[in-house]
Short mmCIF file of C-alpha atoms in Angstrom, two decimals:
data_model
loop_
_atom_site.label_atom_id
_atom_site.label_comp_id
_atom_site.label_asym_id
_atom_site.label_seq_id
_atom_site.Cartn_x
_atom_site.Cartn_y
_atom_site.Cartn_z
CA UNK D 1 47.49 43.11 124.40
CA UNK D 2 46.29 45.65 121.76
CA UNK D 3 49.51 46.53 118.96
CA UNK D 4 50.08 50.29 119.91
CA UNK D 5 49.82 49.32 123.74
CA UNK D 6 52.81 46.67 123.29
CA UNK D 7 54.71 49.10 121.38
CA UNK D 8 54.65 51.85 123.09
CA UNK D 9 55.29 49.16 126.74
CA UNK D 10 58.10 47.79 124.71
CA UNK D 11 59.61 50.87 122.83
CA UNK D 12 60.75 53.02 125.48
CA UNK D 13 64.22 53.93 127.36
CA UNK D 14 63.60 51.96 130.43
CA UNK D 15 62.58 48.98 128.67
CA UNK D 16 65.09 48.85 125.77
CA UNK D 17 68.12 49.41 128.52
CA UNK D 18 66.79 46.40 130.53
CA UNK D 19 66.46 44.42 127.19
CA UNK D 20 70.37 45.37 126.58
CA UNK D 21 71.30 44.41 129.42
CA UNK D 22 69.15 41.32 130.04
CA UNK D 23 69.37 39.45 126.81
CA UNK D 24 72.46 41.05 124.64
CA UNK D 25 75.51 42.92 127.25
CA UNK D 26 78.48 40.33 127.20
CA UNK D 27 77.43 38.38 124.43
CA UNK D 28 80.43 37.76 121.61
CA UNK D 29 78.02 37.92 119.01
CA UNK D 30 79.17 41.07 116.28
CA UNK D 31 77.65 42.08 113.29
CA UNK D 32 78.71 43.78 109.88
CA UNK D 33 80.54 46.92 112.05
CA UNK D 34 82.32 44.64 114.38
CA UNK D 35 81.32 46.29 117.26
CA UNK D 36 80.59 44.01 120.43
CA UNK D 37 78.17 44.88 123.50
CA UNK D 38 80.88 45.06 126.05
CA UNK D 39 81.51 48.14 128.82
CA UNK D 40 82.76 50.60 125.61
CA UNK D 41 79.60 50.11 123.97
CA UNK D 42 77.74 53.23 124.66
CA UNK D 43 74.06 51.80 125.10
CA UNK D 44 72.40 55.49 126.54
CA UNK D 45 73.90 56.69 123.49
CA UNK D 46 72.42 54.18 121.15
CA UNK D 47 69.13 54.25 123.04
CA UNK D 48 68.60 57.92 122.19
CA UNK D 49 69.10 56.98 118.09
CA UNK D 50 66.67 54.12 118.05
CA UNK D 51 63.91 56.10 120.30
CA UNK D 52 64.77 59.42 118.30
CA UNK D 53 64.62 57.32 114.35
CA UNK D 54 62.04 55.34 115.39
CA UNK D 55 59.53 58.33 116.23
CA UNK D 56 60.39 60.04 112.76
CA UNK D 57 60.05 56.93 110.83
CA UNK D 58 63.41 56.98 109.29
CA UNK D 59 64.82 53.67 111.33
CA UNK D 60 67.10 51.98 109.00
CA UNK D 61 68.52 47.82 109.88
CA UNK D 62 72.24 47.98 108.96
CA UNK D 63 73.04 44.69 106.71
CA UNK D 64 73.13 41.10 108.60
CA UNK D 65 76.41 39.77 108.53
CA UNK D 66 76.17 36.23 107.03
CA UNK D 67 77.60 33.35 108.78
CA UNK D 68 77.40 30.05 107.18
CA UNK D 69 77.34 26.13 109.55
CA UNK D 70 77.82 23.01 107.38
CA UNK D 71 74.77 20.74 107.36
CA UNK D 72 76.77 17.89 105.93
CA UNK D 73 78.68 16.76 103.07
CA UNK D 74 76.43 17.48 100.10
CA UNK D 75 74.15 20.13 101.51
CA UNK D 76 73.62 23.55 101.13
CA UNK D 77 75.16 25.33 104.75
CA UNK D 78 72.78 26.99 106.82
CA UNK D 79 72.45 30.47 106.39
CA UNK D 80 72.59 33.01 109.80
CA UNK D 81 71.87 36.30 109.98
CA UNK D 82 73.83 38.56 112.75
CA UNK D 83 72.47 41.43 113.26
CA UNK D 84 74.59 44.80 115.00
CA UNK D 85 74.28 44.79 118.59
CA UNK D 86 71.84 48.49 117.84
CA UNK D 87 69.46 45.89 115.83
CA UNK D 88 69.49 43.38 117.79
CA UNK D 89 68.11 45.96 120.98
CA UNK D 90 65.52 46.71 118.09
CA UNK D 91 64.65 43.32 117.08
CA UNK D 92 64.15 42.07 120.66
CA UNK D 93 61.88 44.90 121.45
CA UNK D 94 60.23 43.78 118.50
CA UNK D 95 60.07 40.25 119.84
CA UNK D 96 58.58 41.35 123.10
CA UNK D 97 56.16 43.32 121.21
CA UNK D 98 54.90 40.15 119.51
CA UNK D 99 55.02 38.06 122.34
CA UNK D 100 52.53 40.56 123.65
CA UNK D 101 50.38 40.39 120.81
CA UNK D 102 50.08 36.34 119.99
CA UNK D 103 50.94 35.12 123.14
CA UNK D 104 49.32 31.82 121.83
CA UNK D 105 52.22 31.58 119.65
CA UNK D 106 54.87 32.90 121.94
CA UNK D 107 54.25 29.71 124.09
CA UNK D 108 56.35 27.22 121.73
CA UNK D 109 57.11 24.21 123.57
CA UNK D 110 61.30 23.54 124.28
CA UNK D 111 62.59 20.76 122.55
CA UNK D 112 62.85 18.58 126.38
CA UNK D 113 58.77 19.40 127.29
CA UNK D 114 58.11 18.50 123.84
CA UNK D 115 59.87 15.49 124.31
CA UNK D 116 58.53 14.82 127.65
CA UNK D 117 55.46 15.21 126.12
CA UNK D 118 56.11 12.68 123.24
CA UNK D 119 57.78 9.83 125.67
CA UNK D 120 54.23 10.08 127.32
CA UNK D 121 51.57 9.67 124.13
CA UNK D 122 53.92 7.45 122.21
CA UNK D 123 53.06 4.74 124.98
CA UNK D 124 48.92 5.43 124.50
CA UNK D 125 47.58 1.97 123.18
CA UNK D 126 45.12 3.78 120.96
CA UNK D 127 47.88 4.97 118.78
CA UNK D 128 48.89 2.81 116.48
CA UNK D 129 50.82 4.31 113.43
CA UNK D 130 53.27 7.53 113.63
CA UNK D 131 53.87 10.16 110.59
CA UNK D 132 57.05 12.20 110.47
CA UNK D 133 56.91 14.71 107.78
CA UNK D 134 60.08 16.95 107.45
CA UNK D 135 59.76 20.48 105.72
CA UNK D 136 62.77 21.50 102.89
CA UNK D 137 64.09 24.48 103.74
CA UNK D 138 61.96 25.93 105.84
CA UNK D 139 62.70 29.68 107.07
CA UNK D 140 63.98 30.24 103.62
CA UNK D 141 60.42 29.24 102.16
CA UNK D 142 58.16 31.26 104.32
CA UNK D 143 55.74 33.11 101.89
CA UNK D 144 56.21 37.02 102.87
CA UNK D 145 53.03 37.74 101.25
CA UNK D 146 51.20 35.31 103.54
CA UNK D 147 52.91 35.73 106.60
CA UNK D 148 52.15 39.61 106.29
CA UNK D 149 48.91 39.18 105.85
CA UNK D 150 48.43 36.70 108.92
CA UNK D 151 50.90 39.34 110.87
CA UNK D 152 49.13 42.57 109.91
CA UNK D 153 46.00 41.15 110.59
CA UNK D 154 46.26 42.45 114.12
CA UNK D 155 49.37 44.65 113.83
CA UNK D 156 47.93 48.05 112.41
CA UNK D 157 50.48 50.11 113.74
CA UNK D 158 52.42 51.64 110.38
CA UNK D 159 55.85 51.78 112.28
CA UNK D 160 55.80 48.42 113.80
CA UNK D 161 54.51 46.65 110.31
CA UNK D 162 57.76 48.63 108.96
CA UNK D 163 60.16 47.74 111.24
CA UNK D 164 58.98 44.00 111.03
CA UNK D 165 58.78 44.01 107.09
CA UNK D 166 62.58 45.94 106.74
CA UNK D 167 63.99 42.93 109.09
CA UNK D 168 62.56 40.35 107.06
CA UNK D 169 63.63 41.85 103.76
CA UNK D 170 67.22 43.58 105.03
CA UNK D 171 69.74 41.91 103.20
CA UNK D 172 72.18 39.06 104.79
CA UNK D 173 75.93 39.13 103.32
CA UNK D 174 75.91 40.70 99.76
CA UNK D 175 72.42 38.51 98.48
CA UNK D 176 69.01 39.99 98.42
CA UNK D 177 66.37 37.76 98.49
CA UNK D 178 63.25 37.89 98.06
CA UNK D 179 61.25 35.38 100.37
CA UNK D 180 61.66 33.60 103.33
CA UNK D 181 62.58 34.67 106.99
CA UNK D 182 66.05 35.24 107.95
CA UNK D 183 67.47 32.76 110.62
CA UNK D 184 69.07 33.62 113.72
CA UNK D 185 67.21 36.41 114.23
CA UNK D 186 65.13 37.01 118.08
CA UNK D 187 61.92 37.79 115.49
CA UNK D 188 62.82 34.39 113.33
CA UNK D 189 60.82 31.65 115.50
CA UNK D 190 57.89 33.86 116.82
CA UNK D 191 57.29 34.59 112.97
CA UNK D 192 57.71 31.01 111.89
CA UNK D 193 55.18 30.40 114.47
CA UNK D 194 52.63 32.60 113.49
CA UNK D 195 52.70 31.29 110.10
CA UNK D 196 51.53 27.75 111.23
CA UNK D 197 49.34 28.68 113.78
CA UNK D 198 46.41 28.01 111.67
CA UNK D 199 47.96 24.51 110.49
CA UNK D 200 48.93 23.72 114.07
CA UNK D 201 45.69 24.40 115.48
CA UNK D 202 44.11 22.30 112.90
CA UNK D 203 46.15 19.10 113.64
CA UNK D 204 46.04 19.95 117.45
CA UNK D 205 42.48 19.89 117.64
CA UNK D 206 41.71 16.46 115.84
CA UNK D 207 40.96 13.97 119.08
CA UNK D 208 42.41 11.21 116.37
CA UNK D 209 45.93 12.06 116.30
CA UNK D 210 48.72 13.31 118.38
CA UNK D 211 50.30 16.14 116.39
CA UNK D 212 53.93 17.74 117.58
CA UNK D 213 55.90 20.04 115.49
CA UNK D 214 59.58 22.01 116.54
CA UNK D 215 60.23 23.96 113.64
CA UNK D 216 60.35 21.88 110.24
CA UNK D 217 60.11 18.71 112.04
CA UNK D 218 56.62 17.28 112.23
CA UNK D 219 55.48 14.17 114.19
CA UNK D 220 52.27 12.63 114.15
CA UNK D 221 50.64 9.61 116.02
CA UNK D 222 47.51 8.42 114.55
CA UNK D 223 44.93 6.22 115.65
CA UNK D 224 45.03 4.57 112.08
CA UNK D 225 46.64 1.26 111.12
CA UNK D 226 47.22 3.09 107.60
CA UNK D 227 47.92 6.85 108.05
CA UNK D 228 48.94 7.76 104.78
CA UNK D 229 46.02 10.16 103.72
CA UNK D 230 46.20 11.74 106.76
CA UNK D 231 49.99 12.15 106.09
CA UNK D 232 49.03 13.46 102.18
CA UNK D 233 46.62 15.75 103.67
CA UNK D 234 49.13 16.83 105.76
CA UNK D 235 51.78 17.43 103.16
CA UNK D 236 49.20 19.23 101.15
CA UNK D 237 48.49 21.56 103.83
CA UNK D 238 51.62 22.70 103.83
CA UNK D 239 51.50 22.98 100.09
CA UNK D 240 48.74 25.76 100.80
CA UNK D 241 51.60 27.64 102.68
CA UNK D 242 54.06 27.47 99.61
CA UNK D 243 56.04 25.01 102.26
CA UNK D 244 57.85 21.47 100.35
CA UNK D 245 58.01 18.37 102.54
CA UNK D 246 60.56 15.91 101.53
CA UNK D 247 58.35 13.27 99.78
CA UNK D 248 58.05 10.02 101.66
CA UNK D 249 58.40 7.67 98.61
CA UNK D 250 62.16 8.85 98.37
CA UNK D 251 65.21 6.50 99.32
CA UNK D 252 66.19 7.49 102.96
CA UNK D 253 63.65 10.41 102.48
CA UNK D 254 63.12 12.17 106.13
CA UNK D 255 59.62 12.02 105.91
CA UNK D 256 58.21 8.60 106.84
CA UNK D 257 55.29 6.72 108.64
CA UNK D 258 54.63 3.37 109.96
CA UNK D 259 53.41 1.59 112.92
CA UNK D 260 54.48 2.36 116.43
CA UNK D 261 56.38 -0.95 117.30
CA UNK D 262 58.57 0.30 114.37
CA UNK D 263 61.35 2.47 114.81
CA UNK D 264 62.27 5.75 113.88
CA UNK D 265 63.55 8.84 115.10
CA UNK D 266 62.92 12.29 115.97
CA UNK D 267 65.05 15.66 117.53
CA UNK D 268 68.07 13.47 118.20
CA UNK D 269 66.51 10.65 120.07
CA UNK D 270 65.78 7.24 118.59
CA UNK D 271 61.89 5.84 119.07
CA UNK D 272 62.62 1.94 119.32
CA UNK D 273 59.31 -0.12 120.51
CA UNK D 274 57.27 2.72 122.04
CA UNK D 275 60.51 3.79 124.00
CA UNK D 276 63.08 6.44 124.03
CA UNK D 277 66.84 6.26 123.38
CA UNK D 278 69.42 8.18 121.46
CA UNK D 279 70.66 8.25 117.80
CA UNK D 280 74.19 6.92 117.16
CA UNK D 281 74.85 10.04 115.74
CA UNK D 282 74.47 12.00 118.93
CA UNK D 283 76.37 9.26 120.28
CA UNK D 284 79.28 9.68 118.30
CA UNK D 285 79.01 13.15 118.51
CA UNK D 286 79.70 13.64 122.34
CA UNK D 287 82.28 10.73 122.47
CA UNK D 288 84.54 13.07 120.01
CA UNK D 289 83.44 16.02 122.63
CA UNK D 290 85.19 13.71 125.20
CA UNK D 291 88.09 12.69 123.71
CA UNK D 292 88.94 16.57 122.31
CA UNK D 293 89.11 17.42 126.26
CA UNK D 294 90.93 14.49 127.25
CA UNK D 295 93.40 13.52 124.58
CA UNK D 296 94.51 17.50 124.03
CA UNK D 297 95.39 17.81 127.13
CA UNK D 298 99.35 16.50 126.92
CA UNK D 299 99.48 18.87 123.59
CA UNK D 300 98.79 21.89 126.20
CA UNK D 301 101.62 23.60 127.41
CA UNK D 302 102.18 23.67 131.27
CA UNK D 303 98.44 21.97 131.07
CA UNK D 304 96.53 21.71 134.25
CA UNK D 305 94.96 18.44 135.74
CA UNK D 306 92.05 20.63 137.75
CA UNK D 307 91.30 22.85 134.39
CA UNK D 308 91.09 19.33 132.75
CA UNK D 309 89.33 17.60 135.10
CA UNK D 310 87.18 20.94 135.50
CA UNK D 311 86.01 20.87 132.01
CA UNK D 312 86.06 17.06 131.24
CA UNK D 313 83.17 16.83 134.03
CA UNK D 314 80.98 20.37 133.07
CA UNK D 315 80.91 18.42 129.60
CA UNK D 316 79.47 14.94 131.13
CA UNK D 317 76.93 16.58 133.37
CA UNK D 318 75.94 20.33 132.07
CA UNK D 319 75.20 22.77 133.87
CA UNK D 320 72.85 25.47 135.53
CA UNK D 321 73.01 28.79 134.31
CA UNK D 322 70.51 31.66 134.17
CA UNK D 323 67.39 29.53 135.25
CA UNK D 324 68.38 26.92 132.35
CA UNK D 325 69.23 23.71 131.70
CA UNK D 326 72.39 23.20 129.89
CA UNK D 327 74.21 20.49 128.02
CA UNK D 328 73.92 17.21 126.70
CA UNK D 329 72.56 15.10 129.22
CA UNK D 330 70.29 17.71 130.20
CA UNK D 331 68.82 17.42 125.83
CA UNK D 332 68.33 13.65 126.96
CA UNK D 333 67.41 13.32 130.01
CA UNK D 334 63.93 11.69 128.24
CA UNK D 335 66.34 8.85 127.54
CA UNK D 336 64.91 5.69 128.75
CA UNK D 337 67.51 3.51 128.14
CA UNK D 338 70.36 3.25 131.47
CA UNK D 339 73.21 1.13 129.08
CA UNK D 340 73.81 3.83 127.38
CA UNK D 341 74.80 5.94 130.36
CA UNK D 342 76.83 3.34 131.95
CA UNK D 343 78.69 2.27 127.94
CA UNK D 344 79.55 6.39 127.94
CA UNK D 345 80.79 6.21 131.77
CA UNK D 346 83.23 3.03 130.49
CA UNK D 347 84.62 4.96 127.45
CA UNK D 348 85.24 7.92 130.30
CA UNK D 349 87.53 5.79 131.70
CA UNK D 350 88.88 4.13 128.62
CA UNK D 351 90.09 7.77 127.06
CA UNK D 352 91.45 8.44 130.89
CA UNK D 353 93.39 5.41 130.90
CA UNK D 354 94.75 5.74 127.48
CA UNK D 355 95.50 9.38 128.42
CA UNK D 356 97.33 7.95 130.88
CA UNK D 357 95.70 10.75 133.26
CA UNK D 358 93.09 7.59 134.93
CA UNK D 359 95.33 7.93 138.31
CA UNK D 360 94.94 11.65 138.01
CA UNK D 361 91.40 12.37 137.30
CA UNK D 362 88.47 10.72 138.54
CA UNK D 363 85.51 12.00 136.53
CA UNK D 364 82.01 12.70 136.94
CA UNK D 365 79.76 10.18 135.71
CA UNK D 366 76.83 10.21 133.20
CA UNK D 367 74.65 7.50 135.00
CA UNK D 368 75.22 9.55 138.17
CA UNK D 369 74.04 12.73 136.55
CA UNK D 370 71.14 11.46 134.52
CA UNK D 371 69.16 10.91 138.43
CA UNK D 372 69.31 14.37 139.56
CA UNK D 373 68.58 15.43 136.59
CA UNK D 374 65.07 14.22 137.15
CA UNK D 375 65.11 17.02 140.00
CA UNK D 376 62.37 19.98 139.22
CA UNK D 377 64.01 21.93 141.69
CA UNK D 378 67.26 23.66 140.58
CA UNK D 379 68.44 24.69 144.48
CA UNK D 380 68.56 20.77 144.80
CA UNK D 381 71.16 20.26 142.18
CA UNK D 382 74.53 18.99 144.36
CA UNK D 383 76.24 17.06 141.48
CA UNK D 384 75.15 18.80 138.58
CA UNK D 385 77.42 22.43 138.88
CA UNK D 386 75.04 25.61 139.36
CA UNK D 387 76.54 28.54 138.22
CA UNK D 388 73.13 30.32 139.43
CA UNK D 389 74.39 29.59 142.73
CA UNK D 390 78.07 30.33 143.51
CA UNK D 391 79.22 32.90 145.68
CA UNK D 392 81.50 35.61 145.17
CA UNK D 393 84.40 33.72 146.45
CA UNK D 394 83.26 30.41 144.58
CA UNK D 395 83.43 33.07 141.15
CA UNK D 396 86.96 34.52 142.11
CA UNK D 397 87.85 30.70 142.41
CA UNK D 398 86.43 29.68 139.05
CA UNK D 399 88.10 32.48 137.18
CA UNK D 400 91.68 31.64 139.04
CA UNK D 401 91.82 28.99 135.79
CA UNK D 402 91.74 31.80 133.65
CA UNK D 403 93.57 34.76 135.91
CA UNK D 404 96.61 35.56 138.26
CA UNK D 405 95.77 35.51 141.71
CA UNK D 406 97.34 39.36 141.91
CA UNK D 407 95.59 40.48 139.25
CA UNK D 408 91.96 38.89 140.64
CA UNK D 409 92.71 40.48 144.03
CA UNK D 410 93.16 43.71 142.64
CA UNK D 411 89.05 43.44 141.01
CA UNK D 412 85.85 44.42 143.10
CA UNK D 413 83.08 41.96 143.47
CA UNK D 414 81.00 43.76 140.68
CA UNK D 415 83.65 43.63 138.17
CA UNK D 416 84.55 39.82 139.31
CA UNK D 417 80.44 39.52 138.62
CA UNK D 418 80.62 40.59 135.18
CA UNK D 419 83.55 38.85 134.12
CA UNK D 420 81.97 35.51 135.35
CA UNK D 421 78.96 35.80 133.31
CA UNK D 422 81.36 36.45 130.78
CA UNK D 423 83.50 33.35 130.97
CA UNK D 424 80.60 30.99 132.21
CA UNK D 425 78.38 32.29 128.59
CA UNK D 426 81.79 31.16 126.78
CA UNK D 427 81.55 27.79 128.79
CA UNK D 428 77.98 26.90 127.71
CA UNK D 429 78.24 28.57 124.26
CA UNK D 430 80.54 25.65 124.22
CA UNK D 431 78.42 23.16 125.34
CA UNK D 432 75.63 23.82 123.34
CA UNK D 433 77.74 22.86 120.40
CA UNK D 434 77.18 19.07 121.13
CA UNK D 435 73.28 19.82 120.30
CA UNK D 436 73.61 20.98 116.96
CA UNK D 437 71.53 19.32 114.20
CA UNK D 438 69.74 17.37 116.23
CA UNK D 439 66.65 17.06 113.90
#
């Protein structure tokens, strides 16, 4: 779609009101003003400023708020950028409006399909070797200069090229800098993307390789019993971008290569003889998950067994929620390895029993879960909990764990509605924190 055609689609009342509504109302998210995008946030209001700034050119991005998440002992935290809930109408326009404009880039694969897609090639016989390059800090190195020029290439529209360059160079916290793309912004990824398309075409084209990239992780299986050129060709590439790869000569250096009946790892999962299982890491990571629900539950005054048991199973399967997959078992369900499923089921039961709660609560199992999960169709999911799917009674139920019968009675349906989606985005906000740093 032509630049001043997607604009103008994108930028207008109708559209920015369905964009509030559909990506941004209820979300907790606040920036530097504190203000949230509940029912007192005036969005007609706010509408009528962005529509009335944009056409005189004076739009102005309020600062980011910073937030900071640890990335380890020893790292530099990653830095996110929160936008106010005004800029972040703006910035998804903006989004939309490049969608429309490279939808080849708009098209980036989810980390499961990319996944799926891995678990498949990785078994090819013709492959032979596997690269895994790893880019240093990799929104904060993105080249403005060079991303402008690949951006403005088709963007010719003045306003648009300013609103994209002011939220790339608004400031996050109290630190201006001077390259690199802010993360957590709806713009951050379609950007990033755009930048590589060149790079990614490249790779994707060569009939000798298998090239995958999500983000700054790169993976590459080669037809070659010795792929390092192509992997110093590759690094060098990236080079040309003003992008650093962590070298692979480095001591426990995430950029490696070797043959396929090696091992190594990639988003999370663990690549052991051509087959997929999961890092010990991840492991780890949602046995603690388990034993938080569990174990806190006698430290919970006038704690109930159903509210437990309620959350202690949403945490083993996931969920459905807006069309999506959530959770994660839903991140693995690539895993091709069953004793890892049943060893999770047994330390279910171990926590219950040391709990003392195993004659109370019989829990959902992992093994169980993993089959449907397998389902394409999301009307088929029985054991796995829809949230797409409940009625208005099964939502008045849910939210009895969190409200007096008296005062639910006293709500109509639409209002019960809203505050559903409300406590059901606080549910899988929560679940999605068992994904983190999965690369």
């Amino acid at each position: 779609m032509q630049p001043y055609k997607a604009f103008n689609k994108r930028f207008t009342r109708k559209s920015l009101n369905d964009i509030y509504h559909k990506y941004i109302y209820l979300t907790p998210t606040t920036g530097i003003d504190g203000v949230k995008a509940d029912n007192d946030f005036d969005i007609d209001f706010e509408i009528s400023i962005i529509l009335r700034k944009i056409a005189n050119n004076s739009y102005k991005f309020s600062r980011y708020k910073e937030k900071l998440i640890s990335k380890g002992v020893g790292k530099k935290p990653r830095v996110i950028s929160i936008p106010t809930v005004r800029d972040r109408v703006v910035l998804k326009a903006i989004h939309l409006v490049l969608q429309d404009i490279y939808p080849e880039c708009s098209k980036t694969l989810v980390p499961q399909l990319m996944l799926d897609k891995v678990k498949s090639v990785v078994k090819q016989p013709c492959y032979k070797s596997f690269i895994k390059v790893d880019i240093k800090e990799f929104y904060p190195s993105i080249d403005r200069d060079k991303l402008f020029k690949k951006l403005f290439y088709k963007v010719r529209k003045n306003s648009l090229r300013d609103l994209i360059s002011q939220a790339i160079s608004n400031t996050t916290g109290r630190v201006d800098v001077d390259r690199g793309v802010p993360q957590g912004l709806s713009i951050s990824n379609i950007l990033a993307e755009i930048y590589l398309y060149d790079l990614d075409f490249q790779y994707t084209n060569n009939e000798n390789i298998a090239y995958h990239r999500y983000v700054d992780d790169v993976l590459v299986f080669s037809t070659l019993s010795n792929p390092r050129p192509l992997l110093d060709d590759i690094i060098q590439q990236f080079e040309h971008l003003n992008l650093e790869c962590h070298p692979c000569d480095e001591i426990n250096s995430k950029t490696k290569l070797g043959l396929l009946n090696g091992k190594f790892d990639f988003l999370g999962y663990y690549i052991k003889d051509r087959k997929l299982t999961i890092k010990k890491e991840s492991i780890h990571k949602i046995e603690n998950s388990l034993a938080k629900i569990i174990f806190s539950h006698k430290h919970i005054k006038q704690a109930k067994l159903y509210i437990t048991r309620n959350k202690l199973n949403l945490r083993i399967t996931g969920c459905i929620f807006e069309g999506k997959r959530r959770g994660w078992l839903f991140y693995y369900s690539q895993l091709e390895d069953d004793k890892i499923l049943y060893s999770l089921d047994c330390t279910v039961r171990k926590f219950l029993k040391r709990a003392n709660l195993h004659n109370d609560i019989t829990a959902k199992t992992f093994s169980k879960a993993h089959k449907e999960c397998s389902r394409t169709v999301l009307s088929n999911y029985k054991y796995i909990v829809n949230f797409d799917e409940y009625t208005i009674q099964e939502k008045r139920k849910l939210l009895l764990q969190f409200m007096e019968q008296s005062k639910l009675d006293a709500l109509d349906d639409s209002t019960i509605r809203l505050i559903f989606t409300k406590k059901v985005k606080h549910l899988v906000k929560d679940l999605e924190e068992d994904l983190r740093e999965n690369s």
